[in-house]
Coordinates of C-alpha atoms in Angstrom, one line a residue:
Chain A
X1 CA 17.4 -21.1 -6.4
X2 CA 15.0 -18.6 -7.7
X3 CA 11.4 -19.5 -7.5
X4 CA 11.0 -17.3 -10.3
X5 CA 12.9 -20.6 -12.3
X6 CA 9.8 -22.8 -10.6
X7 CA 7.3 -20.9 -12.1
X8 CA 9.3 -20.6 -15.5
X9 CA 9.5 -24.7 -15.4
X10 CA 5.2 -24.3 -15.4
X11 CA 5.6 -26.3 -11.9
X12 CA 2.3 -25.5 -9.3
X13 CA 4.8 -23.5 -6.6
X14 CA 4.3 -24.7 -2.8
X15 CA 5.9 -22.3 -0.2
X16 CA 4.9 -22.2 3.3
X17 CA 6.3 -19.2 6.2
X18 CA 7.9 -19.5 9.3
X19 CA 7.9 -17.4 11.8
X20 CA 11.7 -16.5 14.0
X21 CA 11.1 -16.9 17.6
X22 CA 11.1 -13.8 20.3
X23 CA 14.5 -14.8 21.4
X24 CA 18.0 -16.4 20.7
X25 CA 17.7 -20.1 19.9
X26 CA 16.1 -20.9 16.3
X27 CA 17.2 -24.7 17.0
X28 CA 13.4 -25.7 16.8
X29 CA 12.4 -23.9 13.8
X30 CA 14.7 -25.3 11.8
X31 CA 14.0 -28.6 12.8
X32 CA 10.4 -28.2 12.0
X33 CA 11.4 -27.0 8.8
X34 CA 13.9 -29.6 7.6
X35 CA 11.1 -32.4 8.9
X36 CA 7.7 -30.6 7.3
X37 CA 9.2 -28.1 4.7
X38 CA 12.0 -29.7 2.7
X39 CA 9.8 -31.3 0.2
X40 CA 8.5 -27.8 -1.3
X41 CA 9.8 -24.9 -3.1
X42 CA 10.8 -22.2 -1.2
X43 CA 10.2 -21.1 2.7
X44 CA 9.0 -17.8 3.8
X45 CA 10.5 -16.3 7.0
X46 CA 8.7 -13.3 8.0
X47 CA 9.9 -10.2 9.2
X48 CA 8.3 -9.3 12.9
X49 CA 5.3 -10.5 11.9
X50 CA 2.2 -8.4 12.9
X51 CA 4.8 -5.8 14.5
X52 CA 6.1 -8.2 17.1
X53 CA 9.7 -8.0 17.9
X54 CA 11.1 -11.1 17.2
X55 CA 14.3 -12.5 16.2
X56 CA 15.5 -11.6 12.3
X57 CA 14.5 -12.7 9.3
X58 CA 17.6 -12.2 7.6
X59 CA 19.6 -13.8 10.0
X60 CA 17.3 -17.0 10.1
X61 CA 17.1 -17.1 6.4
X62 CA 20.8 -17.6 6.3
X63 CA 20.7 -20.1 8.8
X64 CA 17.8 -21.8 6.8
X65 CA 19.7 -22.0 3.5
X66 CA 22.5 -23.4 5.3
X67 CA 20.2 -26.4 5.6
X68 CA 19.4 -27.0 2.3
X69 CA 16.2 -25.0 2.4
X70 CA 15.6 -22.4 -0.3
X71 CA 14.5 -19.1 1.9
X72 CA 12.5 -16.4 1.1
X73 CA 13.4 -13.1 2.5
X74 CA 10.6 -11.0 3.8
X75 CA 11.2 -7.5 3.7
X76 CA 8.6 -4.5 5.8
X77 CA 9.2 -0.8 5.4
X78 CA 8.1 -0.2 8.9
X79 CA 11.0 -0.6 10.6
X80 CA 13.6 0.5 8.0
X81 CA 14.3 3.6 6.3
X82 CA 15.8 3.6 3.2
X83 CA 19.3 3.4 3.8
X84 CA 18.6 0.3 6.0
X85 CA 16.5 -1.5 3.5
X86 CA 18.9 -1.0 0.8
X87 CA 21.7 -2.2 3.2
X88 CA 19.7 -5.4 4.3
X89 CA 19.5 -5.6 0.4
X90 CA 22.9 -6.3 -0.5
X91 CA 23.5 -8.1 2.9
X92 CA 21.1 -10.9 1.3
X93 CA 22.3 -10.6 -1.7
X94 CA 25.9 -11.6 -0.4
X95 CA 24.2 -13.8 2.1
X96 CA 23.1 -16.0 -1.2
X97 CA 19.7 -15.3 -0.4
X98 CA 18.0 -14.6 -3.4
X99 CA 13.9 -14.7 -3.0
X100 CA 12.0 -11.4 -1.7
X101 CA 8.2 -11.0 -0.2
X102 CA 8.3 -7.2 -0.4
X103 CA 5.9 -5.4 2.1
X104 CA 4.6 -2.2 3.7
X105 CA 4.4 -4.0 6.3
X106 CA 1.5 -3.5 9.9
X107 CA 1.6 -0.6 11.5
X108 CA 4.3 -0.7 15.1
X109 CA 0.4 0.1 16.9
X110 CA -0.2 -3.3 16.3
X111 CA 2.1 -5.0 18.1
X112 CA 4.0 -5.4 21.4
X113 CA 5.9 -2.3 21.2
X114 CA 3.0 0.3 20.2
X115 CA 5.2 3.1 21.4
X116 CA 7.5 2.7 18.5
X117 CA 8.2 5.3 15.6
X118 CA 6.6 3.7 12.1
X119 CA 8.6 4.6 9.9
X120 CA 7.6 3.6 6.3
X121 CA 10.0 6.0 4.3
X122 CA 8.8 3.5 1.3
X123 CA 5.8 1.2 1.1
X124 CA 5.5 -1.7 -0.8
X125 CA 5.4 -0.2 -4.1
X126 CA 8.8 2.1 -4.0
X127 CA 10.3 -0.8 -2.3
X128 CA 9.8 -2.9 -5.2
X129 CA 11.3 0.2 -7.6
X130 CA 14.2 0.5 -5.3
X131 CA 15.1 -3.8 -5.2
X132 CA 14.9 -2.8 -9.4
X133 CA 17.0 0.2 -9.0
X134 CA 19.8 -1.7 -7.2
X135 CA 19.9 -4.9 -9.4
X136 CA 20.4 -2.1 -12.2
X137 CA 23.6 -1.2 -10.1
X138 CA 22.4 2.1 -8.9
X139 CA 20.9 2.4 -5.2
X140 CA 18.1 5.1 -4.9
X141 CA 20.4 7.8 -4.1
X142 CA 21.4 7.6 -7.7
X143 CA 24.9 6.4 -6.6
X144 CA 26.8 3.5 -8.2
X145 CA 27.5 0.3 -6.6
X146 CA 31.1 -1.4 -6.8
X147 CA 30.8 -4.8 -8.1
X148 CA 28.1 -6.9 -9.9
X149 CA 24.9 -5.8 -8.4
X150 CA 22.2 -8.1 -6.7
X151 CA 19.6 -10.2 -8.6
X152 CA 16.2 -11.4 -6.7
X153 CA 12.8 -12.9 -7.7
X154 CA 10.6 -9.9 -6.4
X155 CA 7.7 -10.9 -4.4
X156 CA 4.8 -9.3 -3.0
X157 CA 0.9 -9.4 -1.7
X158 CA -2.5 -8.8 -2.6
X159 CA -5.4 -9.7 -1.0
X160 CA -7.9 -11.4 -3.2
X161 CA -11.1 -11.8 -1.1
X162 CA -10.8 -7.9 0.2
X163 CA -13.9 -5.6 0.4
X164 CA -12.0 -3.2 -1.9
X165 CA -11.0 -6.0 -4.1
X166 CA -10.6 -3.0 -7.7
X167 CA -8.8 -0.8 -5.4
X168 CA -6.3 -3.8 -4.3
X169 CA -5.9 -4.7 -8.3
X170 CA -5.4 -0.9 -9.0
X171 CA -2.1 -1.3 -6.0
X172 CA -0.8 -5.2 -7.6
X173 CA -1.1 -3.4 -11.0
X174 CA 1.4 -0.7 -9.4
X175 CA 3.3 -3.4 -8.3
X176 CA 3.9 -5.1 -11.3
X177 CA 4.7 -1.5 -13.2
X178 CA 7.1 -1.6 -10.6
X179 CA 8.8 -4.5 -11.3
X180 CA 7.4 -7.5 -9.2
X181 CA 7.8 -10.8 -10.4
X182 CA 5.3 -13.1 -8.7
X183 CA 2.4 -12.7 -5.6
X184 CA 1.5 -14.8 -3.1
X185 CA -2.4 -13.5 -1.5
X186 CA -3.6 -13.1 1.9
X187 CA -5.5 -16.2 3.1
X188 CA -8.9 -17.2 0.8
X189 CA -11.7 -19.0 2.3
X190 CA -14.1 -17.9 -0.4
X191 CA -12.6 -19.7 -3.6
X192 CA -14.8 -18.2 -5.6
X193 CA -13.9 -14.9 -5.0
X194 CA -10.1 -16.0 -5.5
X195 CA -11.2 -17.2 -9.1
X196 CA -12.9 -13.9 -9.6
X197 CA -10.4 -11.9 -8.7
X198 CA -7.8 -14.3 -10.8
X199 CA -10.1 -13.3 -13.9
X200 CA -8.7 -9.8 -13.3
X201 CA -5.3 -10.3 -12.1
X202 CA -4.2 -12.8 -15.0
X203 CA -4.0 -9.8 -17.0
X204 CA -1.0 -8.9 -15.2
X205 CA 0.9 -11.9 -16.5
X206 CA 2.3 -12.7 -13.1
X207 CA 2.5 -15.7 -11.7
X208 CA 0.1 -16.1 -8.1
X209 CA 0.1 -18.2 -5.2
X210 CA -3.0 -19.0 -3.3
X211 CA -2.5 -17.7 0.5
X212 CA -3.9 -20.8 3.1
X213 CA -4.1 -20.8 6.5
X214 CA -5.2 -24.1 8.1
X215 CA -8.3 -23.2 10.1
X216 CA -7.7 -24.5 13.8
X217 CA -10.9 -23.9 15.3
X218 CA -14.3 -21.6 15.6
X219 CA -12.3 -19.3 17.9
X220 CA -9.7 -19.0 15.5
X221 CA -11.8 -18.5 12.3
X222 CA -14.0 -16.5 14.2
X223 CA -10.8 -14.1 15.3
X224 CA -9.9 -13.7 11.9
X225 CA -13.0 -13.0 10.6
X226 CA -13.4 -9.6 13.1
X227 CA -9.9 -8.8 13.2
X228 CA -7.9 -9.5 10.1
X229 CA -8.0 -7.5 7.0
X230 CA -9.6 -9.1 3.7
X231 CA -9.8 -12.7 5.2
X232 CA -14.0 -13.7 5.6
X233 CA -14.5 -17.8 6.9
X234 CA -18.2 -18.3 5.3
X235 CA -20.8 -19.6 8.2
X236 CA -20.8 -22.8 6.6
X237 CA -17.1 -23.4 7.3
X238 CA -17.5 -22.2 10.6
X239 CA -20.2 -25.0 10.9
X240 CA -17.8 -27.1 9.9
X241 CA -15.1 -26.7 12.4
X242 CA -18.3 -26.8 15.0
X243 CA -19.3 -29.7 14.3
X244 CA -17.1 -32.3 15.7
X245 CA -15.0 -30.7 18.5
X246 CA -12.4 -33.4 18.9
X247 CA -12.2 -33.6 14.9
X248 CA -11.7 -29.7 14.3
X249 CA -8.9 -30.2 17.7
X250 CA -6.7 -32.7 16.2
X251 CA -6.6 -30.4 13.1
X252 CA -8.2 -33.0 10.6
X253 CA -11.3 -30.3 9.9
X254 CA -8.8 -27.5 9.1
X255 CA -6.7 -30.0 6.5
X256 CA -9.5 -31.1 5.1
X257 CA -10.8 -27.1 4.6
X258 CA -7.4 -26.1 3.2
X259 CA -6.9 -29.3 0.9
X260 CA -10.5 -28.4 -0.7
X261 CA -9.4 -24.9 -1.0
X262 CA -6.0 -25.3 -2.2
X263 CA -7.9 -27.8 -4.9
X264 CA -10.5 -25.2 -6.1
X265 CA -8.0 -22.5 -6.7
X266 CA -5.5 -24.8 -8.4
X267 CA -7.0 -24.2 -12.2
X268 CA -6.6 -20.6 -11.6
X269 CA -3.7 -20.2 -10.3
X270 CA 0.5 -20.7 -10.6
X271 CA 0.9 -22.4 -6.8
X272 CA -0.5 -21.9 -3.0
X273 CA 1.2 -20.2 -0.4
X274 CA 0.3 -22.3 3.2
X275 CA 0.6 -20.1 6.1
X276 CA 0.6 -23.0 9.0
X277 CA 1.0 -20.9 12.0
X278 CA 2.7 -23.1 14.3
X279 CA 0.9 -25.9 12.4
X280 CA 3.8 -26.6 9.9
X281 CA 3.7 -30.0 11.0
X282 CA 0.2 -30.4 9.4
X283 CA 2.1 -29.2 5.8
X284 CA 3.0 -32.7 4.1
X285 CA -0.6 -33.9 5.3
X286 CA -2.2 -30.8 3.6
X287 CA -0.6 -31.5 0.3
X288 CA -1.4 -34.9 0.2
X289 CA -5.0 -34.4 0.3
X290 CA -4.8 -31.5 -2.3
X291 CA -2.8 -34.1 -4.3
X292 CA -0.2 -32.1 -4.8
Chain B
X1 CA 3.5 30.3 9.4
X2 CA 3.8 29.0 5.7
X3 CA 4.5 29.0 2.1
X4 CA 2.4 28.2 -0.8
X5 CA 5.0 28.3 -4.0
X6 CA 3.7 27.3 -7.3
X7 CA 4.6 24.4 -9.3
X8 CA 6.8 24.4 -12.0
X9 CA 5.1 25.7 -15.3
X10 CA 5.7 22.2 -16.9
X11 CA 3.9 20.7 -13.9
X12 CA 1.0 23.0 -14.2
X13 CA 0.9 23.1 -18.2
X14 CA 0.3 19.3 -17.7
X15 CA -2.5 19.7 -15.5
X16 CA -4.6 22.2 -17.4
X17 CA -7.2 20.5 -19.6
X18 CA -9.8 22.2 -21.3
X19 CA -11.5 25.7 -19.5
X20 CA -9.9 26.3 -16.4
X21 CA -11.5 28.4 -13.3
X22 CA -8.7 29.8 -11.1
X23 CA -9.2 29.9 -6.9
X24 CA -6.4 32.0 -5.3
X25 CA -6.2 32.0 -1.4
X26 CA -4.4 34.7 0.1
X27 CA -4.6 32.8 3.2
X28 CA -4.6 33.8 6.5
X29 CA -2.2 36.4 7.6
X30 CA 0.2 33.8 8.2
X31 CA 0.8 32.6 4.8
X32 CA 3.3 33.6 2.1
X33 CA 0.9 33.4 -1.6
X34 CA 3.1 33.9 -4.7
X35 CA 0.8 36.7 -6.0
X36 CA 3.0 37.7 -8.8
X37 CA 3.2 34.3 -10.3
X38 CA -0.3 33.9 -10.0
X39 CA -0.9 37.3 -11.9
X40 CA 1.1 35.6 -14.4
X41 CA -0.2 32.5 -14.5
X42 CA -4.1 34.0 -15.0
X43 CA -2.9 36.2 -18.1
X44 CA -1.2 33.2 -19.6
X45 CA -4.2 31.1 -19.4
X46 CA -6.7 34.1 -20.0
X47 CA -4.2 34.9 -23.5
X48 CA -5.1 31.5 -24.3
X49 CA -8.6 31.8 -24.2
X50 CA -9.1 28.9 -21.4
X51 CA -9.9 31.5 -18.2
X52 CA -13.2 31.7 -17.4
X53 CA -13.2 32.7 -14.2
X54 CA -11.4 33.7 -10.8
X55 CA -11.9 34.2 -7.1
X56 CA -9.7 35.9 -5.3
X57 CA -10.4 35.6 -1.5
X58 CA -8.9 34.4 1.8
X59 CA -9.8 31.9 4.2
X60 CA -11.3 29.2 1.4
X61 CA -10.8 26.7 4.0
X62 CA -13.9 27.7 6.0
X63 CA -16.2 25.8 3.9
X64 CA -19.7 27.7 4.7
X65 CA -18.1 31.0 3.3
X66 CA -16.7 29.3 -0.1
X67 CA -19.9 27.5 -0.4
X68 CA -21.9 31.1 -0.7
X69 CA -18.8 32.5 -2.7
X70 CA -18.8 29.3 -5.4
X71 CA -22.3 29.4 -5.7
X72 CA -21.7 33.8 -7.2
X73 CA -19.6 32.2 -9.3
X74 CA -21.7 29.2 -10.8
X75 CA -21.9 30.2 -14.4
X76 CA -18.4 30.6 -15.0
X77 CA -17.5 27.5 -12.9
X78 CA -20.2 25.4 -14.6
X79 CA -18.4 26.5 -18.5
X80 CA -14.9 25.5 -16.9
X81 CA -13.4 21.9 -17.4
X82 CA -11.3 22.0 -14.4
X83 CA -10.5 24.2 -11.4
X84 CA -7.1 24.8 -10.5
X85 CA -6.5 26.3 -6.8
X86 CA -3.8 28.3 -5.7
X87 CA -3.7 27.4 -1.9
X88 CA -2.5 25.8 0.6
X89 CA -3.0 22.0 0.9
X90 CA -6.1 22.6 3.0
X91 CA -7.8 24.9 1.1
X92 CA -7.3 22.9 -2.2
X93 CA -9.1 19.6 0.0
X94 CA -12.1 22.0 0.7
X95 CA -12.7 23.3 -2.5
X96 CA -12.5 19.0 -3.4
X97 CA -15.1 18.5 -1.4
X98 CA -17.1 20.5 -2.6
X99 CA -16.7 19.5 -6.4
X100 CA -17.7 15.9 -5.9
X101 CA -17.5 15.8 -10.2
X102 CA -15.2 18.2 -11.1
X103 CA -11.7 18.0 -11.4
X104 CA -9.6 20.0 -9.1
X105 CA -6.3 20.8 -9.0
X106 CA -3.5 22.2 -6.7
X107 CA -1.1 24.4 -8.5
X108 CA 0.7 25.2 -5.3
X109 CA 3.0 23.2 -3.3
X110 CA 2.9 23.6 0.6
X111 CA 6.0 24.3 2.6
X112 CA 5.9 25.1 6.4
X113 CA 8.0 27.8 8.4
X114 CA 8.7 27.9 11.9
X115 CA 6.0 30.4 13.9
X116 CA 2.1 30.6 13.8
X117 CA -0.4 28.8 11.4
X118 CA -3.0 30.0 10.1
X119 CA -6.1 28.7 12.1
X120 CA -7.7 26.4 9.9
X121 CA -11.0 23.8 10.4
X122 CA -8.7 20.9 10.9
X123 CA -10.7 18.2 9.3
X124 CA -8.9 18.9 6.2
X125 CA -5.3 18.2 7.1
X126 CA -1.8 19.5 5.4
X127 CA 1.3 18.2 6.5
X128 CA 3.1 21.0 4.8
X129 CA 4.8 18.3 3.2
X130 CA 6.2 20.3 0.0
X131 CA 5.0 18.2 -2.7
X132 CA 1.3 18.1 -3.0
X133 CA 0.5 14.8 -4.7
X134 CA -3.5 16.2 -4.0
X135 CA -3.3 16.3 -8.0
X136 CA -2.8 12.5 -8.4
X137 CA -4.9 11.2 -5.5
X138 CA -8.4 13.1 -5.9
X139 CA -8.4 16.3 -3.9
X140 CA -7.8 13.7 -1.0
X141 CA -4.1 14.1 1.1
X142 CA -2.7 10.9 1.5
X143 CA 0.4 12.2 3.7
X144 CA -3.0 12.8 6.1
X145 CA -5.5 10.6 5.5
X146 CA -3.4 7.5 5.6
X147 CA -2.3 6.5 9.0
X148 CA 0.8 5.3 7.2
X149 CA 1.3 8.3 4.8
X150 CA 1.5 6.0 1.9
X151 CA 1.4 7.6 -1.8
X152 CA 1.4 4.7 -4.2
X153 CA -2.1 3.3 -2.7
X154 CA -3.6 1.5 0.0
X155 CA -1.9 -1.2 2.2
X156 CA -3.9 -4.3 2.8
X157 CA -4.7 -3.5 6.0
X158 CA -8.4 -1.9 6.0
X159 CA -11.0 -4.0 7.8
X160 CA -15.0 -2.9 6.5
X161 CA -13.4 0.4 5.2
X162 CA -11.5 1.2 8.2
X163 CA -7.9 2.0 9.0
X164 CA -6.0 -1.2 10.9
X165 CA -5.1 1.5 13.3
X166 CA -8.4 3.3 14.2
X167 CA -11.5 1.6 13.6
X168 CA -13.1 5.1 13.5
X169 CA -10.7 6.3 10.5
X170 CA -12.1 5.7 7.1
X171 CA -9.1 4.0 4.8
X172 CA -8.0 7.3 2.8
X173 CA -6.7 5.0 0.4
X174 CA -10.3 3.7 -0.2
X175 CA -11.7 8.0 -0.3
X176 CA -9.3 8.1 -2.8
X177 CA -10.2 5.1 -4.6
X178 CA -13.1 6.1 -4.4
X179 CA -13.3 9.1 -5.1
X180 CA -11.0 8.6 -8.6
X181 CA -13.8 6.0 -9.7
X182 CA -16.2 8.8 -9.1
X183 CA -14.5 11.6 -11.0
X184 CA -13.9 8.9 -13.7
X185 CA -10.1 9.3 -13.5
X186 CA -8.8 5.7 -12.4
X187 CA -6.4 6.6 -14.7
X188 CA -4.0 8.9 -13.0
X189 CA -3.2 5.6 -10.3
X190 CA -1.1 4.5 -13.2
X191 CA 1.7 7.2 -12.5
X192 CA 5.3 6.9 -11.9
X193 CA 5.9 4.7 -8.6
X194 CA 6.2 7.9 -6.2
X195 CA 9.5 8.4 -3.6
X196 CA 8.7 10.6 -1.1
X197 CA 11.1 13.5 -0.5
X198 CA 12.0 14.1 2.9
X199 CA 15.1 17.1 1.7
X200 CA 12.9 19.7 0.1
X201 CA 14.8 22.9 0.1
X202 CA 12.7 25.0 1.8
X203 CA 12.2 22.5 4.6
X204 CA 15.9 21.7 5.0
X205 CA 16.4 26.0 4.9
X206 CA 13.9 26.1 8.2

């Protein structure tokens, strides 16, 4: 299924990601998935997250799907040239996979192999034009394909709570021009910028799912807030998970965070978009409290 | 050693707005200027009535020497609209600089060829990449100033302002931003989705 179809229906669209393991057997991932995932819409599987070799997304997408889960496919340019995206294109396509989260993707400094050539011969933008291109059944060379071409719902980011928040709306409205059919944001702590920056982006006429991550302790939050890009934990959330250590341990603090988030930024927006990170068990908890 | 070629007369034509003030760089010794075009180019826009002024030098990239040189000029610079510089990527970023309201152009594209370079301050970078997008991204290189090379805007990766992969690189995607807001032309972000072009003729010729 498309989760462009779930947004069509006016449902509030829940996906959360997983992340493929740095080796061979998946076995546990999709356990954790059919147990804490099955009940929502669509499941992300990203693709070397943060420039870590792992093992594919394609490949566990497929295996995902064969579950009875709805996958999304996501897609970097670092990695890949154009030939190679293109390829892994129509390899999901006859895989059945049919949900993208098109990215530029970290750069390969970031991760375990810093040594490694980035390639990004597209970035998010002409990777979105070129996902277009082929569902009109011509790849990027201008060739023809044989056969009915691919169809996807075309997905990609934006990150709402960013210090450059106009020049991230200037890049999502390059995006849409480009043919994307629904976002999902980096992680918002700060509602109300979300619903400030939703006042912008509705404009678009794109559906958008609020990015949450489950906060899992001061240390964590604290990580974030120095090292990842256009996600800010107020003080008085950090207070929060201070408070009661045993509390903020057994991951009731975080829930609770997320739940009020994900029920601020509900009004605004089409769905939410839980990044767990390993907590995915935490998911059906999350939701219940954000009465979803 | 390098080329600087003009762009097509279409391309150019669609840059030119208003009174124009032409820059021509005849380079260091190294580089290859398309003189007669640009001969052409200045009576075409002079027949018009939309010339009001050119510099014909070398070496604009050293910034203290164009400084003195733009300042000679200032009348005719102050009555022109735009100026439009026939350079390499380099020089085109210096004269930016140096116009923080002005809009400024390049008319040439930048191709490299094997053997010396010209010895340039380097904190204006060209990658000799062979399609100057300096026209839709403020007088600001994104093949350089983005650690990723991207050309249809910033990733999501800038932390305070700074690159994910150098803390002590400014984003250039955020210059640019920037810098667009400044010259009042947000407007030129909403161009074509752009593909680079790693096959440029003269580059697959070297």
């Amino acid at each position: 299924m498309k989760i462009t179809e779930a947004f069509e229906r006016g449902e509030f669209v829940v996906t959360a990601e997983v992340g493929p393991p740095k080796g061979i057997h998946i076995e546990h991932v999709v356990e954790e998935a059919k147990t804490y995932l099955s009940g929502i819409t669509a499941v992300n599987v990203t693709d070397n997250q943060s420039s870590v070799m792992r093992l594919g997304s394609l490949a566990t997408c497929k295996v995902l799907k064969d579950e009875g889960l709805t996958p999304i496919f996501q897609l970097t340019c670092r990695d890949r040239n154009r030939i190679a995206l293109q390829s892994d294109l129509l390899s999901a396509a006859m895989l059945g996979i049919e949900n993208l989260l098109l990215l530029t993707g970290d750069h390969t400094r970031m991760g375990d192999h810093p040594q490694a050539k980035p390639v990004f011969d597209l970035d998010s933008v002409s990777l979105i034009h070129t996902v277009k291109q082929l569902e009109s059944g011509v790849d990027l060379g201008g060739n023809e394909l044989v056969g009915e071409p691919p169809k996807f719902a075309k997905g990609a980011v934006v990150s709402p709570c960013s210090d450059s928040v106009d020049a991230q709306l200037a890049k999502m409205e390059r995006k849409v021009a480009a043919g994307c059919d629904y976002f999902q944001t980096q992680a918002v702590f700060e509602p109300e910028k979300f619903i400030k920056f939703m006042e912008k982006a509705k404009q678009f006429g794109k559906p958008v799912q609020v990015g949450v991550i489950i906060p899992k302790s001061v240390g964590m939050a604290r990580f974030m807030n120095n090292n990842v890009a256009g996600v800010h934990v107020p003080d008085d959330m950090l207070e929060e998970l201070k408070k009661d250590k045993e509390k903020t341990k057994a991951g009731i603090t975080g829930v609770e965070i997320a739940a009020r988030i994900i029920k601020e930024c509900r009004p605004y927006c089409q769905g939410v978009h839980i990044m767990a990170l390993g907590w995915e068990a935490k998911v059906p908890e999350l939701l219940k409290q954000a009465g979803i | 050693m390098l080329i600087t070629q003009l762009k097509p007369k279409e391309t150019i034509a669609s840059l030119v707005e208003g009174k124009v003030f032409v820059i021509n760089c005849h380079g260091c010794k190294e580089v290859s200027f398309p003189e007669k075009e640009a001969v052409e180019l200045q009576k075409e826009l002079e027949a018009q009535g939309k010339l009001t002024g050119v510099i014909t030098t070398d070496y604009i990239c050293n910034p203290e020497n164009m400084k003195l040189r733009l300042e000679s000029h200032k009348q005719e610079i102050d009555a022109a609209d735009m100026i439009l510089v026939l350079s390499c990527g380099v020089g085109v970023q210096t004269v930016a600089e140096y116009f923080e309201d002005k809009k400024v152009c390049a008319a040439c594209d930048t191709y490299p060829l094997p053997g010396f370079q010209g010895v340039t301050p380097l904190e204006y970078d060209c990658d000799q990449c062979g399609e100057c997008y300096l026209n839709i991204t403020g007088g600001i290189c994104p093949i350089t100033a983005c650690s990723k090379s991207l050309v249809n805007g910033q990733c999501g990766g800038a932390k305070n302002g700074k690159c994910e992969v150098d803390s002590n690189m400014e984003c250039g995607w955020e210059r640019i931003y920037r810098r667009l807001a400044q010259l009042g032309r947000l407007d030129v972000l909403k161009c074509p989705t752009q593909i680079r072009n790693y096959a440029t003729e003269e580059k697959t010729e070297a």
